[in-house]
Amino acid sequence: MTLRHGSLWFSLILVAGACASPAIESGSAPRPTAAAPSSTVATVTSSSTTPEFVPNEPSTTLGTPTTITSVTALTDWEAVDRYLEITLIRGGSSAASIAVMRDGELEHAEAFGERVPGDPAEAEDRFRVASISKTIAAITTLQLVEAGTLDLDAPIGSLLASDLGVGTPAAGVSALTIRQLLTHRSGFAKYEDLFFRNEVGSCREAAVVGLTRSLQGTPGGRFQYSNMNFCLLGIAIEALTGERYESVVRREVLDPLGIDGMRMAETFDVGVGDVEHRSEAGRNYMEVLGAAGAWIATPTDLVAILDSIDLATPGTKLLDAATLVEMQTITVDPPESVDRQNPTGPVTTTTIPPDPTSGYGMGLMIFDAEDDVALSFGHTGTLESAHAMFTRRSDGFTWAVTVSGNYPVSTRDLAKIVDNALVLGGFTDGSYVVVPERLDEG
């Protein structure tokens, strides 16, 4: 496949394994994963140098490789779309979609594969966005803080315990704050089985467990990514507003941005315009996650939300500048005391690490920062047969990609895939890349 952009000619060579595409059966056990092009390699060639880009790591053993070639010259978004379709859909996923903004303006939206078997996916179709729901919850929470409905640093644990009927919460729970929940510094364990192995039936039931079991860490201490934090944030918002969490988000976030159709879905809940995600029979993680991961949305919805917290672009901003700076500031673990020996006995010193260049803010992953200023940020989201990611890059591009299926294996690889696609389209030169941390993938 030859790509031409301006005076440059690009040669795109994709090595792929044969890929079957059996129908999705929502509610049944997962079908065997299709043989994926697990070492898809894109080589971009210009008249001078020849850099090589590898969008993802091998995940399965290749069968007999098939070389896909074409004499059609592809440019701009056509090249981007073709690359994404080959990488994600021929890679074994059933549907995928992308939306891209540049300097706050929507430039492109496209979908690939099938929404449900026999029905082609469209850019307006909604996918599971998984933990991107946490950024939505954070924006909503901080709006309520600005309005005086919530206090970032006031103890919230007793209110939560009362609302959930917990008479004797675990030690330390009563002192929990909104800030600690937003930054994953509450001390809660990860609770992977609780949220994903049918141990409870709802977010409220999961929250009761969280408030009654011993905390794993000290509130305000070390970072520990846990869905429990954002499940509880949704409950706190309902308790303090007297409204359903979803209704508050609609009023505070979606309506001001003109977003219609986004909703919180159940595990087996595919409506008109919703993309089907294969789910094992009997699973209920969407119901249990609540505010931590139950939203479904289009990539166009997602880039609009992310742009609303980007001070560098025009348009509607949902939060004050000072709040956005705080939201986008990487939180750090408290200094640790270290005992070292010397001739007169042990001496305690405090180790303070250098300022981080990546980490977590408030419901937001910071991919790149300099002098405490976030240059690139967003969030990933991973669920059964679902990968989602949205990113604000420092070069003016904001993008969101959603996938139904199991390819790529790691959601983080979507960053590498999109970086490569933008290079192949001639939009970037490959000198800037996004490198997210593995937080929401277990």
Short mmCIF file of C-alpha atoms in Angstrom, two decimals:
data_model
loop_
_atom_site.label_atom_id
_atom_site.label_comp_id
_atom_site.label_asym_id
_atom_site.label_seq_id
_atom_site.Cartn_x
_atom_site.Cartn_y
_atom_site.Cartn_z
CA MET A 1 0.00 0.00 0.00
CA THR A 2 1.55 3.26 -1.06
CA LEU A 3 0.76 6.51 0.74
CA ARG A 4 1.46 9.94 -0.63
CA HIS A 5 1.32 13.16 1.37
CA GLY A 6 2.63 16.29 -0.33
CA SER A 7 5.92 15.41 -1.97
CA LEU A 8 6.50 12.42 0.27
CA TRP A 9 5.70 8.87 -0.76
CA PHE A 10 4.91 6.44 2.03
CA SER A 11 5.04 2.70 1.64
CA LEU A 12 2.83 0.84 4.09
CA ILE A 13 3.61 -2.85 4.36
CA LEU A 14 1.42 -4.86 6.72
CA VAL A 15 2.24 -8.43 7.64
CA ALA A 16 -0.86 -10.14 9.02
CA GLY A 17 -1.97 -13.60 10.01
CA ALA A 18 -5.19 -14.99 8.60
CA CYS A 19 -8.07 -13.69 10.68
CA ALA A 20 -11.46 -15.33 11.20
CA SER A 21 -14.48 -13.22 12.11
CA PRO A 22 -17.15 -15.33 13.83
CA ALA A 23 -20.31 -13.63 15.02
CA ILE A 24 -20.45 -12.01 18.43
CA GLU A 25 -22.68 -13.77 20.91
CA SER A 26 -23.43 -11.38 23.72
CA GLY A 27 -24.29 -13.30 26.85
CA SER A 28 -22.36 -16.43 25.98
CA ALA A 29 -18.88 -17.54 26.89
CA PRO A 30 -16.21 -15.71 24.88
CA ARG A 31 -15.43 -17.27 21.51
CA PRO A 32 -11.84 -18.33 20.92
CA THR A 33 -9.72 -15.34 20.00
CA ALA A 34 -9.22 -15.06 16.26
CA ALA A 35 -5.73 -15.53 14.93
CA ALA A 36 -4.52 -11.96 15.09
CA PRO A 37 -1.91 -10.06 13.12
CA SER A 38 0.10 -10.04 16.27
CA SER A 39 3.21 -8.56 14.75
CA THR A 40 1.70 -5.92 12.52
CA VAL A 41 4.60 -3.87 11.22
CA ALA A 42 4.27 -0.56 9.44
CA THR A 43 7.33 0.73 7.65
CA VAL A 44 7.14 4.37 6.58
CA THR A 45 9.54 5.27 3.80
CA SER A 46 10.37 8.71 2.45
CA SER A 47 12.96 9.74 -0.11
CA SER A 48 15.63 10.01 2.58
CA THR A 49 15.39 8.03 5.78
CA THR A 50 13.41 4.93 6.68
CA PRO A 51 12.14 4.86 10.29
CA GLU A 52 10.29 1.75 11.41
CA PHE A 53 7.17 1.78 13.56
CA VAL A 54 5.82 -1.26 15.40
CA PRO A 55 2.32 -0.51 16.72
CA ASN A 56 1.98 -3.40 19.12
CA GLU A 57 3.78 -6.32 20.64
CA PRO A 58 3.12 -9.91 19.52
CA SER A 59 0.21 -11.40 21.43
CA THR A 60 -0.23 -14.76 19.69
CA THR A 61 1.81 -17.00 17.44
CA LEU A 62 1.48 -16.03 13.80
CA GLY A 63 0.19 -18.50 11.28
CA THR A 64 1.24 -18.24 7.66
CA PRO A 65 1.87 -14.51 7.06
CA THR A 66 -0.08 -12.70 4.38
CA THR A 67 1.38 -9.61 2.75
CA ILE A 68 -1.26 -6.99 1.95
CA THR A 69 -0.30 -4.68 -0.88
CA SER A 70 -2.08 -2.12 -3.01
CA VAL A 71 -1.19 0.40 -5.67
CA THR A 72 -3.80 2.86 -4.41
CA ALA A 73 -2.27 6.08 -3.12
CA LEU A 74 -3.76 7.00 0.26
CA THR A 75 -3.45 10.39 1.91
CA ASP A 76 -4.50 12.25 5.02
CA TRP A 77 -7.42 10.72 6.96
CA GLU A 78 -7.91 8.01 4.37
CA ALA A 79 -4.47 6.69 5.24
CA VAL A 80 -5.20 6.96 8.97
CA ASP A 81 -8.49 5.07 8.61
CA ARG A 82 -7.01 2.33 6.46
CA TYR A 83 -4.20 1.75 8.93
CA LEU A 84 -6.57 1.63 11.92
CA GLU A 85 -8.96 -0.72 10.14
CA ILE A 86 -6.19 -3.13 9.19
CA THR A 87 -4.55 -2.98 12.61
CA LEU A 88 -7.65 -3.22 14.81
CA ILE A 89 -10.29 -5.08 12.80
CA ARG A 90 -8.04 -7.50 10.96
CA GLY A 91 -6.26 -7.79 14.29
CA GLY A 92 -9.33 -9.59 15.64
CA SER A 93 -11.65 -6.94 17.10
CA SER A 94 -15.19 -6.63 15.78
CA ALA A 95 -15.57 -2.82 15.81
CA ALA A 96 -13.54 0.31 16.39
CA SER A 97 -14.02 4.06 16.08
CA ILE A 98 -11.91 7.21 16.21
CA ALA A 99 -12.48 10.94 16.56
CA VAL A 100 -9.75 13.58 16.23
CA MET A 101 -9.73 17.26 17.14
CA ARG A 102 -7.04 19.74 16.21
CA ASP A 103 -6.78 22.96 18.21
CA GLY A 104 -10.27 22.42 19.59
CA GLU A 105 -12.01 21.76 16.27
CA LEU A 106 -13.34 18.34 15.26
CA GLU A 107 -11.48 17.28 12.12
CA HIS A 108 -12.32 13.64 11.69
CA ALA A 109 -14.56 10.81 12.91
CA GLU A 110 -14.83 7.30 11.50
CA ALA A 111 -15.83 3.78 12.50
CA PHE A 112 -14.79 0.33 11.34
CA GLY A 113 -16.15 -3.20 11.60
CA GLU A 114 -19.66 -4.11 12.73
CA ARG A 115 -21.84 -2.59 15.46
CA VAL A 116 -23.61 -5.93 15.75
CA PRO A 117 -23.23 -8.85 13.34
CA GLY A 118 -24.38 -7.72 9.90
CA ASP A 119 -24.68 -4.01 10.78
CA PRO A 120 -21.67 -1.83 9.89
CA ALA A 121 -20.39 0.40 12.68
CA GLU A 122 -20.86 4.15 12.28
CA ALA A 123 -19.07 7.09 13.89
CA GLU A 124 -22.24 7.91 15.87
CA ASP A 125 -22.34 4.49 17.55
CA ARG A 126 -21.63 4.22 21.29
CA PHE A 127 -18.97 1.97 22.80
CA ARG A 128 -18.09 1.05 26.37
CA VAL A 129 -15.57 3.60 27.60
CA ALA A 130 -14.73 1.79 30.86
CA SER A 131 -12.41 3.83 33.11
CA ILE A 132 -12.69 6.96 30.99
CA SER A 133 -15.83 7.20 33.15
CA LYS A 134 -13.50 8.30 35.95
CA THR A 135 -12.60 11.51 34.14
CA ILE A 136 -16.30 12.20 33.64
CA ALA A 137 -16.88 11.65 37.36
CA ALA A 138 -13.96 13.90 38.26
CA ILE A 139 -15.22 16.78 36.12
CA THR A 140 -18.69 16.45 37.63
CA THR A 141 -17.29 16.29 41.16
CA LEU A 142 -15.10 19.36 40.68
CA GLN A 143 -18.03 21.33 39.26
CA LEU A 144 -19.94 20.55 42.45
CA VAL A 145 -16.91 21.61 44.47
CA GLU A 146 -16.85 24.94 42.64
CA ALA A 147 -20.57 25.33 43.32
CA GLY A 148 -20.06 24.69 47.04
CA THR A 149 -22.03 21.43 47.08
CA LEU A 150 -18.93 19.35 47.84
CA ASP A 151 -15.74 20.11 49.77
CA LEU A 152 -12.53 18.51 48.52
CA ASP A 153 -11.00 18.13 51.97
CA ALA A 154 -13.96 17.69 54.33
CA PRO A 155 -14.42 14.16 55.75
CA ILE A 156 -17.00 12.29 53.67
CA GLY A 157 -16.75 8.76 55.10
CA SER A 158 -19.46 9.12 57.75
CA LEU A 159 -21.92 10.50 55.19
CA LEU A 160 -21.23 7.57 52.88
CA ALA A 161 -21.59 5.07 55.72
CA SER A 162 -24.91 6.60 56.77
CA ASP A 163 -26.25 6.62 53.21
CA LEU A 164 -25.30 2.97 52.75
CA GLY A 165 -26.55 1.81 56.15
CA VAL A 166 -23.11 0.92 57.47
CA GLY A 167 -23.26 1.27 61.24
CA THR A 168 -19.61 0.56 61.99
CA PRO A 169 -17.25 1.50 59.16
CA ALA A 170 -13.67 0.25 59.20
CA ALA A 171 -10.96 2.29 60.91
CA GLY A 172 -9.97 5.32 58.88
CA VAL A 173 -13.07 5.33 56.66
CA SER A 174 -14.82 8.20 58.46
CA ALA A 175 -11.93 10.54 57.68
CA LEU A 176 -11.92 9.86 53.93
CA THR A 177 -12.13 12.94 51.69
CA ILE A 178 -13.27 13.66 48.15
CA ARG A 179 -9.69 14.58 47.22
CA GLN A 180 -8.43 11.18 48.34
CA LEU A 181 -11.08 9.40 46.27
CA LEU A 182 -10.34 11.51 43.17
CA THR A 183 -6.60 10.81 43.37
CA HIS A 184 -6.75 7.10 44.35
CA ARG A 185 -5.12 7.85 47.70
CA SER A 186 -7.88 6.61 49.98
CA GLY A 187 -6.19 3.39 51.08
CA PHE A 188 -8.75 1.08 49.43
CA ALA A 189 -7.56 -2.19 47.97
CA LYS A 190 -8.03 -2.81 44.24
CA TYR A 191 -11.02 -5.16 44.77
CA GLU A 192 -10.72 -6.74 41.31
CA ASP A 193 -12.77 -9.82 42.20
CA LEU A 194 -15.44 -7.73 43.91
CA PHE A 195 -16.06 -5.65 40.80
CA PHE A 196 -15.49 -8.26 38.11
CA ARG A 197 -16.32 -11.70 39.53
CA ASN A 198 -20.02 -11.43 40.43
CA GLU A 199 -19.43 -11.17 44.17
CA VAL A 200 -22.03 -8.37 44.49
CA GLY A 201 -24.86 -7.03 42.35
CA SER A 202 -24.36 -3.26 42.35
CA CYS A 203 -21.99 -0.40 43.08
CA ARG A 204 -23.81 0.26 46.37
CA GLU A 205 -23.28 -3.34 47.47
CA ALA A 206 -19.61 -3.09 46.53
CA ALA A 207 -19.35 0.16 48.50
CA VAL A 208 -20.67 -1.51 51.65
CA VAL A 209 -17.84 -4.03 51.37
CA GLY A 210 -15.32 -1.24 50.86
CA LEU A 211 -16.47 0.68 53.93
CA THR A 212 -16.51 -2.34 56.24
CA ARG A 213 -13.28 -4.12 55.30
CA SER A 214 -9.96 -2.83 56.60
CA LEU A 215 -8.23 -0.27 54.45
CA GLN A 216 -5.11 -1.50 52.73
CA GLY A 217 -3.27 1.79 53.13
CA THR A 218 -3.39 5.08 54.99
CA PRO A 219 -5.86 7.67 53.62
CA GLY A 220 -3.88 10.41 51.93
CA GLY A 221 -0.88 8.12 51.57
CA ARG A 222 0.40 6.09 48.66
CA PHE A 223 -1.32 5.82 45.27
CA GLN A 224 -3.41 2.69 44.74
CA TYR A 225 -5.66 2.58 41.68
CA SER A 226 -9.06 1.24 42.73
CA ASN A 227 -12.53 1.31 41.20
CA MET A 228 -13.87 1.62 44.74
CA ASN A 229 -12.87 5.29 44.84
CA PHE A 230 -15.07 6.32 41.93
CA CYS A 231 -17.93 3.99 42.79
CA LEU A 232 -18.06 5.90 46.11
CA LEU A 233 -17.79 9.29 44.38
CA GLY A 234 -20.95 8.55 42.44
CA ILE A 235 -22.73 7.57 45.65
CA ALA A 236 -21.49 10.72 47.42
CA ILE A 237 -22.82 12.89 44.60
CA GLU A 238 -26.23 11.23 44.86
CA ALA A 239 -26.29 11.60 48.66
CA LEU A 240 -25.39 15.30 48.57
CA THR A 241 -27.57 16.34 45.61
CA GLY A 242 -30.56 14.07 46.13
CA GLU A 243 -30.42 13.21 42.41
CA ARG A 244 -29.37 10.20 40.38
CA TYR A 245 -25.71 10.36 39.51
CA GLU A 246 -26.39 10.02 35.78
CA SER A 247 -28.80 12.97 35.90
CA VAL A 248 -26.20 15.16 37.61
CA VAL A 249 -23.60 14.31 34.96
CA ARG A 250 -26.09 15.09 32.22
CA ARG A 251 -26.87 18.50 33.71
CA GLU A 252 -23.30 19.47 34.63
CA VAL A 253 -21.29 17.97 31.75
CA LEU A 254 -23.25 16.58 28.81
CA ASP A 255 -25.90 19.25 28.28
CA PRO A 256 -23.44 22.20 28.35
CA LEU A 257 -21.36 20.41 25.70
CA GLY A 258 -24.35 19.53 23.53
CA ILE A 259 -23.79 15.78 23.99
CA ASP A 260 -26.89 13.65 23.48
CA GLY A 261 -27.08 9.87 23.66
CA MET A 262 -24.36 9.10 26.18
CA ARG A 263 -25.65 6.89 28.97
CA MET A 264 -24.71 4.46 31.69
CA ALA A 265 -25.36 0.93 30.49
CA GLU A 266 -25.68 -2.52 32.02
CA THR A 267 -23.51 -5.44 31.01
CA PHE A 268 -26.11 -6.96 28.68
CA ASP A 269 -27.75 -3.81 27.39
CA VAL A 270 -27.37 -3.08 23.68
CA GLY A 271 -29.75 -0.45 22.38
CA VAL A 272 -30.14 1.18 19.00
CA GLY A 273 -26.83 2.83 18.14
CA ASP A 274 -24.91 0.87 20.78
CA VAL A 275 -21.98 -1.34 19.81
CA GLU A 276 -22.16 -4.90 21.07
CA HIS A 277 -19.30 -6.03 23.32
CA ARG A 278 -18.96 -9.76 23.82
CA SER A 279 -19.57 -10.63 27.48
CA GLU A 280 -19.38 -13.94 29.30
CA ALA A 281 -22.77 -15.19 30.47
CA GLY A 282 -23.75 -14.06 33.95
CA ARG A 283 -21.25 -11.19 34.25
CA ASN A 284 -22.45 -7.91 35.87
CA TYR A 285 -19.41 -5.63 36.08
CA MET A 286 -21.11 -2.64 34.43
CA GLU A 287 -23.76 -2.59 37.16
CA VAL A 288 -21.13 -2.91 39.89
CA LEU A 289 -18.72 -0.30 38.52
CA GLY A 290 -21.27 2.52 38.44
CA ALA A 291 -19.49 5.88 38.18
CA ALA A 292 -16.14 4.08 37.90
CA GLY A 293 -16.79 2.54 34.50
CA ALA A 294 -20.37 2.16 33.23
CA TRP A 295 -20.65 4.92 30.60
CA ILE A 296 -21.03 4.25 26.87
CA ALA A 297 -20.20 7.01 24.40
CA THR A 298 -18.92 7.85 20.93
CA PRO A 299 -15.34 8.98 20.38
CA THR A 300 -16.76 12.35 19.28
CA ASP A 301 -18.42 12.67 22.70
CA LEU A 302 -15.12 11.83 24.37
CA VAL A 303 -12.97 14.38 22.56
CA ALA A 304 -15.57 17.06 23.35
CA ILE A 305 -15.34 16.18 27.05
CA LEU A 306 -11.54 16.15 27.04
CA ASP A 307 -11.41 19.45 25.14
CA SER A 308 -13.62 21.00 27.82
CA ILE A 309 -10.75 20.71 30.31
CA ASP A 310 -8.05 21.95 27.91
CA LEU A 311 -7.18 25.58 28.60
CA ALA A 312 -5.16 25.84 25.38
CA THR A 313 -8.20 25.65 23.09
CA PRO A 314 -11.26 27.86 22.58
CA GLY A 315 -14.78 26.73 23.37
CA THR A 316 -16.75 25.73 26.44
CA LYS A 317 -14.69 25.03 29.55
CA LEU A 318 -16.53 23.28 32.35
CA LEU A 319 -14.17 24.26 35.16
CA ASP A 320 -12.31 27.38 36.27
CA ALA A 321 -8.66 27.67 35.29
CA ALA A 322 -7.40 27.20 38.85
CA THR A 323 -9.46 24.02 39.23
CA LEU A 324 -8.17 22.66 35.94
CA VAL A 325 -4.59 23.25 37.00
CA GLU A 326 -5.24 21.33 40.21
CA MET A 327 -6.98 18.53 38.34
CA GLN A 328 -4.03 18.21 35.96
CA THR A 329 -1.33 18.28 38.67
CA ILE A 330 0.37 14.94 39.33
CA THR A 331 -0.10 13.81 42.90
CA VAL A 332 2.92 12.24 44.58
CA ASP A 333 3.49 9.76 47.36
CA PRO A 334 4.49 11.35 50.68
CA PRO A 335 8.22 11.37 51.47
CA GLU A 336 9.49 8.15 53.01
CA SER A 337 11.78 7.94 56.01
CA VAL A 338 14.79 5.70 55.44
CA ASP A 339 17.05 4.36 58.22
CA ARG A 340 20.72 4.07 57.36
CA GLN A 341 23.62 2.95 59.51
CA ASN A 342 26.64 5.02 60.49
CA PRO A 343 29.33 4.49 63.16
CA THR A 344 27.23 6.09 65.89
CA GLY A 345 24.02 4.21 65.10
CA PRO A 346 21.00 4.43 62.78
CA VAL A 347 20.15 7.79 61.26
CA THR A 348 16.75 8.52 59.77
CA THR A 349 16.69 10.54 56.57
CA THR A 350 13.78 11.61 54.39
CA THR A 351 13.91 10.76 50.71
CA ILE A 352 12.10 13.21 48.44
CA PRO A 353 11.87 12.02 44.81
CA PRO A 354 12.28 14.46 41.88
CA ASP A 355 9.17 16.03 40.35
CA PRO A 356 7.42 13.36 38.25
CA THR A 357 6.88 13.74 34.52
CA SER A 358 3.92 11.34 34.42
CA GLY A 359 1.37 10.04 36.90
CA TYR A 360 -2.19 10.66 38.08
CA GLY A 361 -4.05 13.87 38.87
CA MET A 362 -7.76 13.96 39.74
CA GLY A 363 -9.52 11.35 37.62
CA LEU A 364 -6.92 12.05 34.95
CA MET A 365 -3.79 10.28 33.74
CA ILE A 366 -0.94 12.70 33.07
CA PHE A 367 1.15 11.24 30.25
CA ASP A 368 3.71 14.02 30.03
CA ALA A 369 4.47 16.99 32.30
CA GLU A 370 7.20 19.57 32.68
CA ASP A 371 7.68 21.93 35.63
CA ASP A 372 4.37 20.72 37.13
CA VAL A 373 2.49 21.63 33.94
CA ALA A 374 0.59 18.81 32.21
CA LEU A 375 1.51 18.71 28.52
CA SER A 376 -0.40 15.57 27.61
CA PHE A 377 -3.23 13.94 29.53
CA GLY A 378 -6.28 11.70 29.22
CA HIS A 379 -7.31 8.25 30.43
CA THR A 380 -7.47 4.63 29.35
CA GLY A 381 -10.34 2.22 29.86
CA THR A 382 -10.33 -1.58 29.81
CA LEU A 383 -13.16 -4.07 30.25
CA GLU A 384 -14.11 -7.45 28.84
CA SER A 385 -13.88 -7.07 25.04
CA ALA A 386 -13.49 -3.30 25.40
CA HIS A 387 -10.55 -0.95 25.00
CA ALA A 388 -10.90 2.84 25.07
CA MET A 389 -8.51 5.74 25.32
CA PHE A 390 -8.64 9.50 24.93
CA THR A 391 -5.64 11.79 24.82
CA ARG A 392 -4.86 15.46 24.63
CA ARG A 393 -1.44 15.83 23.02
CA SER A 394 0.78 18.87 23.41
CA ASP A 395 0.91 19.41 19.63
CA GLY A 396 -2.76 20.40 19.37
CA PHE A 397 -4.24 16.98 18.60
CA THR A 398 -6.91 15.49 20.85
CA TRP A 399 -8.12 12.01 19.96
CA ALA A 400 -10.32 9.20 21.24
CA VAL A 401 -10.41 5.58 20.12
CA THR A 402 -12.91 2.94 21.22
CA VAL A 403 -12.72 -0.78 20.44
CA SER A 404 -15.07 -3.73 20.77
CA GLY A 405 -12.93 -6.82 20.94
CA ASN A 406 -9.69 -8.08 22.42
CA TYR A 407 -7.18 -6.43 20.12
CA PRO A 408 -4.87 -4.86 21.08
CA VAL A 409 -4.17 -6.97 24.14
CA SER A 410 -3.12 -3.90 26.13
CA THR A 411 -5.20 -0.72 25.93
CA ARG A 412 -1.99 1.29 26.26
CA ASP A 413 -1.03 0.14 22.76
CA LEU A 414 -3.79 2.31 21.33
CA ALA A 415 -1.49 5.29 21.94
CA LYS A 416 1.25 3.74 19.84
CA ILE A 417 -1.24 2.73 17.14
CA VAL A 418 -2.70 6.23 16.86
CA ASP A 419 0.76 7.83 16.92
CA ASN A 420 1.69 5.64 13.95
CA ALA A 421 -1.56 6.38 12.13
CA LEU A 422 -1.01 10.14 12.40
CA VAL A 423 2.48 9.72 10.96
CA LEU A 424 1.16 7.65 8.06
CA GLY A 425 -1.46 10.30 7.35
CA GLY A 426 1.24 12.94 7.22
CA PHE A 427 -0.13 14.85 10.22
CA THR A 428 2.89 14.36 12.50
CA ASP A 429 6.53 13.42 12.06
CA GLY A 430 6.67 10.80 14.81
CA SER A 431 8.88 12.87 17.10
CA TYR A 432 6.16 13.12 19.77
CA VAL A 433 4.68 9.97 21.28
CA VAL A 434 2.25 9.26 24.10
CA VAL A 435 3.33 6.66 26.67
CA PRO A 436 0.54 5.86 29.17
CA GLU A 437 1.12 3.88 32.33
CA ARG A 438 -0.60 0.55 32.96
CA LEU A 439 -3.18 1.45 35.61
CA ASP A 440 -6.63 0.12 34.71
CA GLU A 441 -5.67 -3.23 33.20
CA GLY A 442 -5.27 -5.23 36.37
#
